[in-house]
Short mmCIF file of C-alpha atoms in Angstrom, two decimals:
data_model
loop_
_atom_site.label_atom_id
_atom_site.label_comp_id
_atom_site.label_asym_id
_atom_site.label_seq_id
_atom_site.Cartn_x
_atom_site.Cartn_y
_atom_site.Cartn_z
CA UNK A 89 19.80 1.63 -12.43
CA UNK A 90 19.49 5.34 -11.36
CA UNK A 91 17.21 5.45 -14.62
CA UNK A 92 15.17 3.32 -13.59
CA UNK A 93 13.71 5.80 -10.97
CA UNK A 94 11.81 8.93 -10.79
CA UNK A 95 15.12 10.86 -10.45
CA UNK A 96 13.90 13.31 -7.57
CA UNK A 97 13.53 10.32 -5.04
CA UNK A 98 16.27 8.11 -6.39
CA UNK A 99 19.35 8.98 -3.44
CA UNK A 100 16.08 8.89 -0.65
CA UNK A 101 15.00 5.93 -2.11
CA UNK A 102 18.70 4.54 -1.46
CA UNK A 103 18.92 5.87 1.91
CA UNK A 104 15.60 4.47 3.26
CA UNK A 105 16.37 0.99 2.34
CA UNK A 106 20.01 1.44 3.20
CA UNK A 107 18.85 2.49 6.98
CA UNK A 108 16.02 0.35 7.63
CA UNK A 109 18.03 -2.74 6.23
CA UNK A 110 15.63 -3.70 3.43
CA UNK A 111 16.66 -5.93 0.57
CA UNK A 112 15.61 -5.36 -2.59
CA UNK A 113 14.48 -8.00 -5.03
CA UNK A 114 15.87 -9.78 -7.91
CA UNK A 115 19.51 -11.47 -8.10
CA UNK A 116 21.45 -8.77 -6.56
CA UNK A 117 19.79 -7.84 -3.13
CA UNK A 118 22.27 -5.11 -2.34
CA UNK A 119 21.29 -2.94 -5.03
CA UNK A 120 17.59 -1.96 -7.12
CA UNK A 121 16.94 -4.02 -10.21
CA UNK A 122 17.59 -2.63 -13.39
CA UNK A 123 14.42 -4.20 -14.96
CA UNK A 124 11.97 -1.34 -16.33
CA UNK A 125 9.42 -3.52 -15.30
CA UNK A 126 10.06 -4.27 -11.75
CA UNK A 127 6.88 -4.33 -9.76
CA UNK A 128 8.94 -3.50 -6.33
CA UNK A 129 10.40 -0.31 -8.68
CA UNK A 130 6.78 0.57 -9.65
CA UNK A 131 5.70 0.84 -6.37
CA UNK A 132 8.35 3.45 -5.27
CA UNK A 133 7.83 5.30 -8.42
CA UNK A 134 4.41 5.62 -7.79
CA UNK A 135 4.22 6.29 -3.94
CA UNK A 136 7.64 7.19 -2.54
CA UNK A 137 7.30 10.91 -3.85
CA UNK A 138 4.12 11.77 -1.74
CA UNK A 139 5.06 9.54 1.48
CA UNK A 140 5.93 12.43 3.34
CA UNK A 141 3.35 14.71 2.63
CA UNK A 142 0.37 14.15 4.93
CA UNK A 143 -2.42 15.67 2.28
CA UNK A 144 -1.49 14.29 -0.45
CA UNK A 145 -1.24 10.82 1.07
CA UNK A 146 -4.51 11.44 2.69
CA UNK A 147 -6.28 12.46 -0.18
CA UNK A 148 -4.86 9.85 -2.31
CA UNK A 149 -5.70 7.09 -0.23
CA UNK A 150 -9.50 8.19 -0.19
CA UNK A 151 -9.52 8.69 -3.72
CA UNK A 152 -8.14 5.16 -4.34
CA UNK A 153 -10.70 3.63 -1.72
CA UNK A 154 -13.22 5.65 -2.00
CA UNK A 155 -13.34 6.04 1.90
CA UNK A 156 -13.27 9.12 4.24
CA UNK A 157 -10.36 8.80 6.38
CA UNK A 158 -9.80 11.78 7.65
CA UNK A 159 -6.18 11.72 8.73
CA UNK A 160 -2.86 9.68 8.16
CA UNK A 161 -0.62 8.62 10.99
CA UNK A 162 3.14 9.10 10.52
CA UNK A 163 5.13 5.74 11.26
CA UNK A 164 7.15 5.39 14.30
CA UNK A 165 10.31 3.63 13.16
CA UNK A 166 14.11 3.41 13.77
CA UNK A 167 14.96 6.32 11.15
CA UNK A 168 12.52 8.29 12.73
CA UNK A 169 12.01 9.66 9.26
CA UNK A 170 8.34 10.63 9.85
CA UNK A 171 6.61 9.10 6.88
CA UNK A 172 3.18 8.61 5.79
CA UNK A 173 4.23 5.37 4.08
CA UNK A 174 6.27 2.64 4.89
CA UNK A 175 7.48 -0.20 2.19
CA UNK A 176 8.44 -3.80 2.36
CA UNK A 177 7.10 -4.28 6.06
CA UNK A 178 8.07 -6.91 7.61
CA UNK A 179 6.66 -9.04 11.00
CA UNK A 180 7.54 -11.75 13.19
CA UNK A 181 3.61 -12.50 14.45
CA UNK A 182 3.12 -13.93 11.30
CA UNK A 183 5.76 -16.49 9.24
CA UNK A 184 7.83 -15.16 6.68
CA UNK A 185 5.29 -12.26 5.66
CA UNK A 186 5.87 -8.90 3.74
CA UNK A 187 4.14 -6.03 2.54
CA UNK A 188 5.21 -3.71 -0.07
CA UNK A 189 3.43 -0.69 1.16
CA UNK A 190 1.47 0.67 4.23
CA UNK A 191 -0.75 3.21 5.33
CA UNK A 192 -1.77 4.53 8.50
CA UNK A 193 -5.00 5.91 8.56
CA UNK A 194 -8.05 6.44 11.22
CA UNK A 195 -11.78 7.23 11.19
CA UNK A 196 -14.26 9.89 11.99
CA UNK A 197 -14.90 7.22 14.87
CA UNK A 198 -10.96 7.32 15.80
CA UNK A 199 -10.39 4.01 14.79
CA UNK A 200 -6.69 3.11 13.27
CA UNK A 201 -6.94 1.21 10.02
CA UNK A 202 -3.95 -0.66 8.21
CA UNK A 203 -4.08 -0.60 5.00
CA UNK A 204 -1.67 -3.39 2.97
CA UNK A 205 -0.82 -2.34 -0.33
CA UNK A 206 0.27 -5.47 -2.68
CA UNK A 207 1.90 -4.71 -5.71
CA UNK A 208 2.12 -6.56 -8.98
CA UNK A 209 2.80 -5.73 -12.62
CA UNK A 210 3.43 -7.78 -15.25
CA UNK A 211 3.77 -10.90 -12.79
CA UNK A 212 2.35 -13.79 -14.54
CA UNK A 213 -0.24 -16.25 -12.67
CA UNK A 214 1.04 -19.24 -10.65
CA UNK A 215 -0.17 -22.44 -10.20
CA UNK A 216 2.79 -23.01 -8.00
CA UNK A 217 1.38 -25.24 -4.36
CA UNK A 218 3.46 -23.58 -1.46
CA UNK A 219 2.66 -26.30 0.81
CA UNK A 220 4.39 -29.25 -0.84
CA UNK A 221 7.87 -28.26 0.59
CA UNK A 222 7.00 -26.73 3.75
CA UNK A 223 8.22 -28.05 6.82
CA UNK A 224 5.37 -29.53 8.80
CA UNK A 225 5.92 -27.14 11.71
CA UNK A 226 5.16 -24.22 9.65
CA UNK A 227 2.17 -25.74 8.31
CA UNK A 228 0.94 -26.43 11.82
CA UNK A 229 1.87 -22.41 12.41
CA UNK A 230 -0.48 -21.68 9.83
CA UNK A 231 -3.22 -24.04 10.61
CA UNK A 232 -3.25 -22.33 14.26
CA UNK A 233 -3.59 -19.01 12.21
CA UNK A 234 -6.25 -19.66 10.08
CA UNK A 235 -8.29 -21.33 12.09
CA UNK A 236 -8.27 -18.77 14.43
CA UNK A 237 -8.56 -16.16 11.64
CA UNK A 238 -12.07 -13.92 11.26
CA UNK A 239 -11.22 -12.94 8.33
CA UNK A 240 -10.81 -16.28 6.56
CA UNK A 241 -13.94 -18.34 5.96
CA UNK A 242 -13.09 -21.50 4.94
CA UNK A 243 -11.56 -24.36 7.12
CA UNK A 244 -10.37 -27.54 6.60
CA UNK A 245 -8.87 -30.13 9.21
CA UNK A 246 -5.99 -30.67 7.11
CA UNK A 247 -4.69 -27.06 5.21
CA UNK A 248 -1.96 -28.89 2.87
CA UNK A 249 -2.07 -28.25 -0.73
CA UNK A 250 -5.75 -26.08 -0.14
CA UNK A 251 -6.76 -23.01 -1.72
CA UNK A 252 -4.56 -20.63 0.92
CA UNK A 253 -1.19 -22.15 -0.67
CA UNK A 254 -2.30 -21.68 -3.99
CA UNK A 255 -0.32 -18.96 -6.46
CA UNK A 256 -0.54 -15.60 -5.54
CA UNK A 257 -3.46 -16.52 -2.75
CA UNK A 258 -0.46 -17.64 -0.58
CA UNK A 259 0.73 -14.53 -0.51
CA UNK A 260 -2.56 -12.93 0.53
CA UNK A 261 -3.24 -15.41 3.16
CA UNK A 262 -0.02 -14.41 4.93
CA UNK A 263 -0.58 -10.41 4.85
CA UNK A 264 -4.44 -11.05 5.72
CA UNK A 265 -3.14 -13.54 8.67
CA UNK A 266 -0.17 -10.57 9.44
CA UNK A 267 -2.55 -7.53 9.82
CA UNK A 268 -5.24 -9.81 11.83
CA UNK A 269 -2.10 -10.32 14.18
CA UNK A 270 -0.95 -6.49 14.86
CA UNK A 271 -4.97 -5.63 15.46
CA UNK A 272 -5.41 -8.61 17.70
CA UNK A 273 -1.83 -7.59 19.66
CA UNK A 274 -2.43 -3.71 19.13
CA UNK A 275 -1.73 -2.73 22.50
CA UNK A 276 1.52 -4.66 22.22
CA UNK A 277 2.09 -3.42 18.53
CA UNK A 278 3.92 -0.15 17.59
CA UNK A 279 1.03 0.55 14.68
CA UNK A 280 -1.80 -0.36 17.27
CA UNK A 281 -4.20 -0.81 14.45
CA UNK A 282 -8.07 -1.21 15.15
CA UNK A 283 -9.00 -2.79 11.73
CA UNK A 284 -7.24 -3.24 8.14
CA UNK A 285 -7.95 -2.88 4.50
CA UNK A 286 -5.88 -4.73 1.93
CA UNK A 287 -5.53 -3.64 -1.61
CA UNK A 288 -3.84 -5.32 -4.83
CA UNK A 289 -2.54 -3.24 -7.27
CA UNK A 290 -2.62 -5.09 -10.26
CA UNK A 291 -2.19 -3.49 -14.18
CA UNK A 292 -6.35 -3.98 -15.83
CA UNK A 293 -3.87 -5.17 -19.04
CA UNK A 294 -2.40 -8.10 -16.63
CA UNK A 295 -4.89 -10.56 -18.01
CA UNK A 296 -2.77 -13.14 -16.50
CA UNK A 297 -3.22 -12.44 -13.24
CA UNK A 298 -6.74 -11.56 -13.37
CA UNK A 299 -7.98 -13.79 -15.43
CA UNK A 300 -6.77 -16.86 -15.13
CA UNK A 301 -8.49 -19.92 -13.24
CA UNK A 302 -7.52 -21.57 -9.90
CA UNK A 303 -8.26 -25.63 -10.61
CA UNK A 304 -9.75 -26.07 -7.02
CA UNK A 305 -11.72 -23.01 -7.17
CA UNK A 306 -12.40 -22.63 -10.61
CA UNK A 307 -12.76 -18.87 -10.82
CA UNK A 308 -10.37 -15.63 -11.20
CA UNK A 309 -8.00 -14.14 -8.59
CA UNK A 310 -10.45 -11.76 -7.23
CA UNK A 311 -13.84 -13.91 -7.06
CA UNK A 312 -11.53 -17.63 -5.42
CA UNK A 313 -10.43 -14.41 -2.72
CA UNK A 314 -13.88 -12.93 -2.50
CA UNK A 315 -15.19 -16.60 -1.82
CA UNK A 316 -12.69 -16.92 1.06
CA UNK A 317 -13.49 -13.91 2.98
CA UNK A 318 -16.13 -12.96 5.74
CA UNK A 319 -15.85 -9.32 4.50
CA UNK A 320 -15.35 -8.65 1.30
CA UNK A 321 -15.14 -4.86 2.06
CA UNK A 322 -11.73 -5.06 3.68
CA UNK A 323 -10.25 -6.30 -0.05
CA UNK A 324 -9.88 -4.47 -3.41
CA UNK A 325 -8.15 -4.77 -6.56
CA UNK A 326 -7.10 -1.49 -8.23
CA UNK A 327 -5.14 -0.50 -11.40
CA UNK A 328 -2.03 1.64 -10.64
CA UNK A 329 -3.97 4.40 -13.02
CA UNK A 330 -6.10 4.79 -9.91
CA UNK A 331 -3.24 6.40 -8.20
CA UNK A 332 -2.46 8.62 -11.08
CA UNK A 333 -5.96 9.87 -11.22
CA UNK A 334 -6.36 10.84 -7.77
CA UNK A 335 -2.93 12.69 -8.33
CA UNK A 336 -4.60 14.50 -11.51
CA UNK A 337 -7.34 15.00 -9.76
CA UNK A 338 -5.61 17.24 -7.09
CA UNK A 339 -3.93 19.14 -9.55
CA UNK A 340 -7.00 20.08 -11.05
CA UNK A 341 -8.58 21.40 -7.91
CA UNK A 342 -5.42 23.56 -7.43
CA UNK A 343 -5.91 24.70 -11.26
CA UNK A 344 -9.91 25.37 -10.57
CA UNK A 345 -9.04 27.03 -6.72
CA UNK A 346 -11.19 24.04 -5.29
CA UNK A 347 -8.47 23.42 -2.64
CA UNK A 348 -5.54 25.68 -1.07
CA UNK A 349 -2.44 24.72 -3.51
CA UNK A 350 -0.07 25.61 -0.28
CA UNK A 351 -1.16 21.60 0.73
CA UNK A 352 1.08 20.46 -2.11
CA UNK A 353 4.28 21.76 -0.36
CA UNK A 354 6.93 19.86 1.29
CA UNK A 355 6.65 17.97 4.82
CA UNK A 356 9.16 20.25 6.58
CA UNK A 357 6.50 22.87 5.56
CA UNK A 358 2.91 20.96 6.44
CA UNK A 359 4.77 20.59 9.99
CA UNK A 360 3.35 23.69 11.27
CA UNK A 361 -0.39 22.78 10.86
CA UNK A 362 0.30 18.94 12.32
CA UNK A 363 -2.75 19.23 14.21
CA UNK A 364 -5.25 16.38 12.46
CA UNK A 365 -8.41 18.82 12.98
CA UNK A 366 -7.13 21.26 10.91
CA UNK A 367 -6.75 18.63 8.27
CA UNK A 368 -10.05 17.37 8.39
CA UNK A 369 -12.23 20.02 9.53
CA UNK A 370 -11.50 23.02 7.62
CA UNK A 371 -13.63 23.25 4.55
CA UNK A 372 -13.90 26.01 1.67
CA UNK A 373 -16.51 27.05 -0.24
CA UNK A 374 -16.34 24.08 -2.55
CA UNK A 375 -16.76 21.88 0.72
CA UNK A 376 -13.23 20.16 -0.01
CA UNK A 377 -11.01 19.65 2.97
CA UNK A 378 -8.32 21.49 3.30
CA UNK A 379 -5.47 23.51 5.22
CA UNK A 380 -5.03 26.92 5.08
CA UNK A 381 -2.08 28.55 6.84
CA UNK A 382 -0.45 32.05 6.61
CA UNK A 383 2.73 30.41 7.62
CA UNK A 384 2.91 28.38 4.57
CA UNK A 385 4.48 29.53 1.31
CA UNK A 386 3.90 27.95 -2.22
CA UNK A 387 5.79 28.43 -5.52
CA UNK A 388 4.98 27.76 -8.53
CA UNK A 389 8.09 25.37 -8.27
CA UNK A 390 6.28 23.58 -5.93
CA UNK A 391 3.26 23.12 -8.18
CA UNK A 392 5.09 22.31 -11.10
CA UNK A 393 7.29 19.41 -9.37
CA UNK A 394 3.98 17.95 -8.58
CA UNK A 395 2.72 18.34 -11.82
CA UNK A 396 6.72 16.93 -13.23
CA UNK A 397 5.77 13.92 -11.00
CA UNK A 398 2.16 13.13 -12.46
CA UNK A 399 3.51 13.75 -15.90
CA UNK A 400 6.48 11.22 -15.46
CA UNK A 401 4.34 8.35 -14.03
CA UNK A 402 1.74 8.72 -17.22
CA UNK A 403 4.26 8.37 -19.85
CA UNK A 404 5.87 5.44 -17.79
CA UNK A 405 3.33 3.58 -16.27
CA UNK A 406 0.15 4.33 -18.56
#
């Protein structure tokens, strides 16, 4: 089991589900899966080692989105653990939704964006109908939702057995339908989110998933969603490689001297330039953003466990 993680985050990997009460998936929900495999495992390998470091995760996310956020929020939760990243949200606003991942991120305008990570990897396409055994109630919950939703186009008097309970689409409905929810109750919600962005992470080798057909749509996973949305620029598909570039790509800044390698270092450390203009404002000569502060001290351990961490994730997930 323990092998099954990036060692260096396996015991805070335990803890944080262990305190916020989070089950894991598979048979045994007590414990991690021991399948090398496991998308829920690939997720943590790939994002649980930066969550509390506020450049990386930054810099990261706008390398993955090609956006310009120019800060990341910490999450205020029960552990009050101070993370850039939550996993395996949960919500009652919406039925019986999850998200493996979560950023907080805002604007140059200030706004407070959401951004859903879904993760898949070697999951196999579905042409299961989620609808057929629901209880009517929640189907009326979800009518209510969707026809209320801005986000989702299409709308039909009756919603049983259409293209929202379809596969993996389901699954999308409910976390598009969840972050439409905390924006529309943000001054009630803890995140108070202004707007969202929802990614899939999905292997370019699943074929599977990508490629196969929907009967009622007859198209792919990405163009059926694309055809269901007002604004296609608040959905993307990436390959987990994505993440592993951006990560390469930071170390090679620190090799060239692009950016100040004292960003890599621990949270405890980055605590002492928490102010969000430093973050963003500063700029070297290379015009990349970046933190500079006398008080922070980096090693060469410090470099190299980032470079450990980029080196483990290519020979297991590449």
């Amino acid at each position: 089991m323990k092998n099954n993680f990036y060692m260096p985050i396996y015991n805070k990997v335990i803890d944080y589900f262990s305190k916020n009460s989070i089950s894991w998936w598979g048979e045994n929900k007590s414990k991690p899966s021991c399948h090398t495999l496991s998308s829920q495992i690939s997720c943590l390998n790939h994002l649980f080692y930066i969550r509390k470091n506020r450049f990386l995760c930054l810099q990261v996310l706008n390398f993955i989105t090609n956006r310009n956020f120019i800060d990341v929020i910490s999450f205020e939760n029960d552990i009050n653990d101070n993370g850039y990243i939550d996993f395996e949200i949960s919500n009652y606003r919406e039925p019986y939704v999850s998200v493996n991942a979560l950023f907080l991120a805002k604007d140059k305008e200030n706004k407070k964006h959401i951004i859903m990570m879904e993760w898949k990897y070697i999951e196999e396409h579905s042409y299961e109908d989620f609808s057929i055994n629901k209880d009517e109630k929640i189907l009326n919950e979800y009518s209510s939702f969707i026809n209320n939703s801005k986000q989702l186009k299409i709308k039909y008097f009756n919603y049983k057995s259409s293209i929202y309970f379809q596969g993996e689409l389901y699954k999308l409905t409910r976390q598009t339908l969840w972050a439409e929810q905390i924006i529309e109750n943000k001054y009630s919600e803890k995140i108070g989110a202004d707007d969202f962005l929802h990614i899939v992470v999905i292997p370019n080798k699943n074929k599977s998933l990508l490629s196969s057909v929907y009967k009622l749509s007859n198209m792919n996973l990405e163009n059926t969603w694309r055809n269901i949305l007002n604004d296609n620029s608040k959905f993307m598909i990436i390959d987990n490689k994505k993440i592993i570039e951006a990560l390469e790509y930071i170390i090679k800044l620190i090799e060239y001297r692009l950016i100040d390698s004292s960003l890599i270092v621990s949270q405890k450390n980055i605590n002492v330039m928490s102010d969000s203009d430093k973050l963003s404002n500063k700029k070297n000569n290379s015009g990349e953003s970046h933190i500079s502060s006398e008080d922070i001290v980096v090693s060469e351990e410090d470099i190299y466990n980032l470079e450990d961490f980029v080196k483990y994730l290519k020979i297991r997930y590449q």
